[in-house]
Structure formats: C-alpha cells, structure tokens
Short mmCIF file of C-alpha atoms in Angstrom, two decimals:
data_model
loop_
_atom_site.label_atom_id
_atom_site.label_comp_id
_atom_site.label_asym_id
_atom_site.label_seq_id
_atom_site.Cartn_x
_atom_site.Cartn_y
_atom_site.Cartn_z
CA MET A 1 53.22 82.45 -36.40
CA ASP A 2 53.20 81.71 -40.06
CA ALA A 3 51.26 78.85 -41.62
CA ALA A 4 54.36 77.67 -43.47
CA GLU A 5 56.39 77.27 -40.30
CA PRO A 6 55.81 74.33 -37.94
CA ASP A 7 54.72 74.94 -34.36
CA PRO A 8 57.73 74.60 -32.06
CA ALA A 9 55.59 73.15 -29.24
CA LEU A 10 54.66 70.04 -31.25
CA PRO A 11 57.02 67.09 -31.77
CA PRO A 12 58.32 66.75 -35.31
CA ALA A 13 56.15 64.65 -37.71
CA PRO A 14 57.46 61.16 -38.54
CA PRO A 15 58.82 60.76 -42.01
CA PRO A 16 56.22 59.50 -44.55
CA MET A 17 56.14 55.70 -44.95
CA PRO A 18 56.97 54.33 -48.33
CA ALA A 19 54.02 52.78 -50.19
CA GLN A 20 53.58 49.20 -48.97
CA GLY A 21 51.10 46.52 -49.81
CA LEU A 22 48.12 45.87 -47.57
CA LEU A 23 49.48 42.50 -46.48
CA ARG A 24 52.79 43.94 -45.36
CA ARG A 25 51.13 46.68 -43.38
CA MET A 26 48.73 44.22 -41.71
CA SER A 27 51.50 41.82 -40.80
CA ALA A 28 53.51 44.68 -39.30
CA VAL A 29 50.56 45.71 -37.15
CA LEU A 30 49.79 42.10 -36.12
CA ARG A 31 53.40 41.39 -35.15
CA GLY A 32 53.24 43.99 -32.48
CA MET A 33 49.78 43.06 -31.22
CA PRO A 34 49.46 40.68 -28.26
CA VAL A 35 47.02 37.75 -28.88
CA PRO A 36 45.44 36.04 -25.82
CA GLY A 37 46.11 32.31 -26.01
CA GLY A 38 48.70 32.76 -28.71
CA TRP A 39 48.57 32.42 -32.45
CA GLY A 40 47.39 28.80 -32.16
CA ALA A 41 44.12 29.93 -30.59
CA ALA A 42 43.62 32.52 -33.33
CA ALA A 43 44.26 29.88 -36.01
CA ALA A 44 41.81 27.48 -34.31
CA LEU A 45 39.14 30.19 -34.21
CA GLY A 46 39.69 30.93 -37.91
CA ALA A 47 39.46 27.24 -38.77
CA LEU A 48 36.23 26.92 -36.75
CA LEU A 49 34.68 29.86 -38.59
CA ALA A 50 35.66 28.37 -41.95
CA ALA A 51 34.38 24.91 -40.97
CA GLY A 52 30.82 26.17 -40.19
CA PRO A 53 29.49 26.11 -43.77
CA LEU A 54 31.28 22.82 -44.46
CA LEU A 55 29.69 21.19 -41.41
CA THR A 56 26.29 22.53 -42.48
CA LEU A 57 26.63 20.91 -45.91
CA VAL A 58 27.75 17.59 -44.45
CA GLY A 59 24.89 17.58 -41.94
CA ALA A 60 22.32 18.44 -44.60
CA SER A 61 23.62 15.65 -46.84
CA MET A 62 23.35 13.14 -44.00
CA LEU A 63 19.78 14.23 -43.20
CA ALA A 64 18.74 14.04 -46.88
CA LYS A 65 20.20 10.54 -47.22
CA ARG A 66 18.36 9.38 -44.11
CA GLU A 67 15.07 10.78 -45.43
CA ARG A 68 15.58 9.12 -48.85
CA ASN A 69 16.15 5.78 -47.12
CA ALA A 70 13.02 6.25 -45.02
CA THR A 71 11.01 7.07 -48.17
CA VAL A 72 12.25 3.93 -49.91
CA ARG A 73 11.31 1.81 -46.88
CA LEU A 74 7.82 3.33 -46.74
CA GLN A 75 7.27 2.80 -50.46
CA ALA A 76 8.28 -0.84 -50.11
CA GLN A 77 5.87 -1.29 -47.20
CA LEU A 78 2.98 0.42 -49.01
CA ALA A 79 3.45 -1.25 -52.42
CA PRO A 80 1.23 -4.30 -51.69
CA ARG A 81 -1.52 -2.11 -50.24
CA LEU A 82 -1.44 0.26 -53.24
CA ALA A 83 -1.53 -2.68 -55.67
CA ALA A 84 -4.55 -4.16 -53.85
CA GLU A 85 -6.33 -0.81 -53.95
CA THR A 86 -5.68 -0.53 -57.69
CA VAL A 87 -7.10 -4.00 -58.34
CA ALA A 88 -10.15 -3.25 -56.18
CA ARG A 89 -10.75 0.05 -57.99
CA GLU A 90 -10.57 -1.67 -61.39
CA ALA A 91 -12.98 -4.38 -60.20
CA ARG A 92 -15.46 -1.77 -58.94
CA THR A 93 -15.26 0.08 -62.25
CA ALA A 94 -15.82 -3.12 -64.25
CA LEU A 95 -18.76 -4.07 -62.04
CA ALA A 96 -20.31 -0.63 -62.34
CA ASN A 97 -19.92 -0.73 -66.13
CA ALA A 98 -21.44 -4.19 -66.37
CA ALA A 99 -24.32 -3.42 -63.99
CA GLY A 100 -25.52 -0.43 -65.99
CA ARG A 101 -25.52 -2.29 -69.33
CA THR A 102 -28.06 -4.26 -71.24
CA ALA A 103 -28.04 -7.99 -70.52
CA PRO A 104 -26.34 -10.23 -73.14
CA GLY A 105 -29.62 -11.89 -74.16
CA GLN A 106 -31.22 -8.51 -74.79
CA VAL A 107 -28.21 -7.40 -76.85
CA LEU A 108 -28.59 -10.47 -79.08
CA GLU A 109 -32.32 -9.80 -79.53
CA ILE A 110 -31.63 -6.17 -80.45
CA LEU A 111 -28.98 -7.26 -82.97
CA ALA A 112 -31.28 -9.92 -84.47
CA GLY A 113 -33.98 -7.31 -85.01
CA ALA A 114 -31.62 -4.68 -86.41
CA LEU A 115 -29.45 -6.69 -88.84
CA PRO A 116 -30.42 -7.24 -92.50
CA ALA A 117 -31.62 -10.70 -93.51
CA ASP A 118 -28.36 -11.67 -95.27
CA ALA A 119 -26.15 -10.64 -92.30
CA ARG A 120 -24.91 -12.99 -89.63
CA LEU A 121 -23.30 -12.34 -86.29
CA ALA A 122 -19.69 -13.57 -86.19
CA ARG A 123 -18.74 -12.41 -82.69
CA VAL A 124 -20.24 -10.50 -79.76
CA GLU A 125 -18.13 -9.67 -76.75
CA ARG A 126 -18.48 -7.53 -73.65
CA THR A 127 -15.05 -6.10 -72.82
CA ARG A 128 -13.64 -5.86 -69.33
CA ASP A 129 -14.42 -2.15 -69.13
CA GLY A 130 -18.07 -2.81 -70.07
CA GLY A 131 -17.92 -1.87 -73.74
CA LEU A 132 -19.48 -4.00 -76.47
CA GLU A 133 -17.51 -5.40 -79.43
CA LEU A 134 -19.05 -7.22 -82.34
CA ASP A 135 -18.17 -8.63 -85.76
CA VAL A 136 -20.96 -8.85 -88.32
CA ALA A 137 -20.62 -10.61 -91.68
CA GLY A 138 -22.65 -9.48 -94.67
CA SER A 139 -22.49 -8.53 -98.31
CA ASP A 140 -22.51 -4.71 -97.95
CA PRO A 141 -20.57 -3.12 -95.06
CA ASP A 142 -22.36 0.23 -95.36
CA THR A 143 -25.75 -1.46 -94.96
CA LEU A 144 -24.48 -3.36 -91.90
CA ARG A 145 -23.17 -0.20 -90.21
CA ALA A 146 -26.34 1.76 -90.96
CA ALA A 147 -28.57 -1.07 -89.66
CA ILE A 148 -26.62 -1.33 -86.40
CA ARG A 149 -26.67 2.41 -85.80
CA ARG A 150 -30.44 2.59 -86.40
CA ALA A 151 -31.07 0.65 -83.18
CA PRO A 152 -31.12 3.25 -80.37
CA GLU A 153 -29.40 0.86 -77.94
CA LEU A 154 -26.48 0.46 -80.38
CA ALA A 155 -26.26 4.07 -81.56
CA GLY A 156 -22.90 4.54 -79.79
CA MET A 157 -21.16 1.84 -81.84
CA ARG A 158 -18.23 2.99 -83.97
CA ASN A 159 -16.52 1.21 -86.82
CA THR A 160 -13.09 -0.17 -85.91
CA SER A 161 -12.26 -2.23 -89.01
CA GLN A 162 -13.57 -4.22 -91.93
CA ARG A 163 -12.06 -7.12 -93.79
CA ARG A 164 -13.00 -9.33 -96.69
CA THR A 165 -13.36 -13.08 -96.41
CA ASP A 166 -14.17 -15.52 -99.21
CA ALA A 167 -17.91 -15.28 -98.67
CA ALA A 168 -18.58 -11.84 -97.15
CA MET A 169 -17.32 -8.62 -95.64
CA ILE A 170 -16.81 -8.64 -91.87
CA VAL A 171 -17.39 -5.31 -90.13
CA SER A 172 -15.97 -4.88 -86.62
CA MET A 173 -17.56 -2.32 -84.32
CA ARG A 174 -16.97 -1.23 -80.74
CA GLU A 175 -18.96 0.63 -78.14
CA ASP A 176 -16.80 2.36 -75.54
CA ALA A 177 -17.51 1.98 -71.85
CA GLN A 178 -19.63 4.71 -70.31
#
C-alpha cells in the first residue's frame, strides 16, 4: 500500500467544512443536542447564574444601609452622655489648674512687691484654664515687663500687647495654664 492512496477498508473522509464563525458552529451543535427540561430550563439556569453577583450587590447595599441607620441611632443616643463627659472633663481640668495655683491675695502681694513705684495695676484675672492675665499701667513698658519677670512666681508671664492711654502705657501679659 502506498501512502498516497487511501485505505480501501476505511469509509471515505467527509468533505472539509467551509470556514464558519464560532457562533454558527455552536448553534449547529446545540440544535442537535437534547436538553433535559427544554430550553426554558437552560435559560432559567443562565439567568440564575447571572443574577448571583447582582443579588450579592443588592444584599450588601441593604446591609450597609441598615448598619448606617443603626450607627446614627447610637450616636443620637450617646450624644447627651458624651456632652456631659466633655463638660465634666473641662471642669476637672479647670479645678486642677486652679488648685495648683497661687491664691489671688498672694498674687496681688507678689505684684505689689515687684512693680515699680509709678506703676499701677489696671486688671488681674485668672482665666478659666487657670492662667493669669494682667494689665499694668506705667510710664515705661520695658521697665514694667522686666519688673514682672523678676518675680520668680511670675517668670512665666509673656507680653501679649501694649497700648498707650492719655496718662500711661498699659502692658498686657498672660501666663498660660500649666
């Protein structure tokens, strides 16, 4: 037998198919294939597979919305308690700042001993956070600042402003809370 001649025992080969698109070939194969439950069942299965991710997204959105609503409810319930805690914390801080400070009478005595003879005290105030603010009137602002800083109890005072009035210069100073 020669390789160029076909074997007489085999049936003849079918003629080659013309080039077709993938879709045409698949539809030709599917037309001849039996589907249990019919094409409706196959379409329902395909729709169910496609609906899986969509249902996941919808479910996740519903869960996220429910959790956001629960968070808003909890924040509304806790708001009065958080506000009360903030007020209590500020009160404790103010009390601690005031308790560790020099008494007002002692501050006035220290200022009276430290200020020059021509200076007068225009204002002394203890702020809410425990710091000390004062306005001192005198002829020379540099002398006033130097005299106040010489007292060890007032060494932390810093100059905040100065202004001229008709009779004197007023120097404002502040001590920050500790």
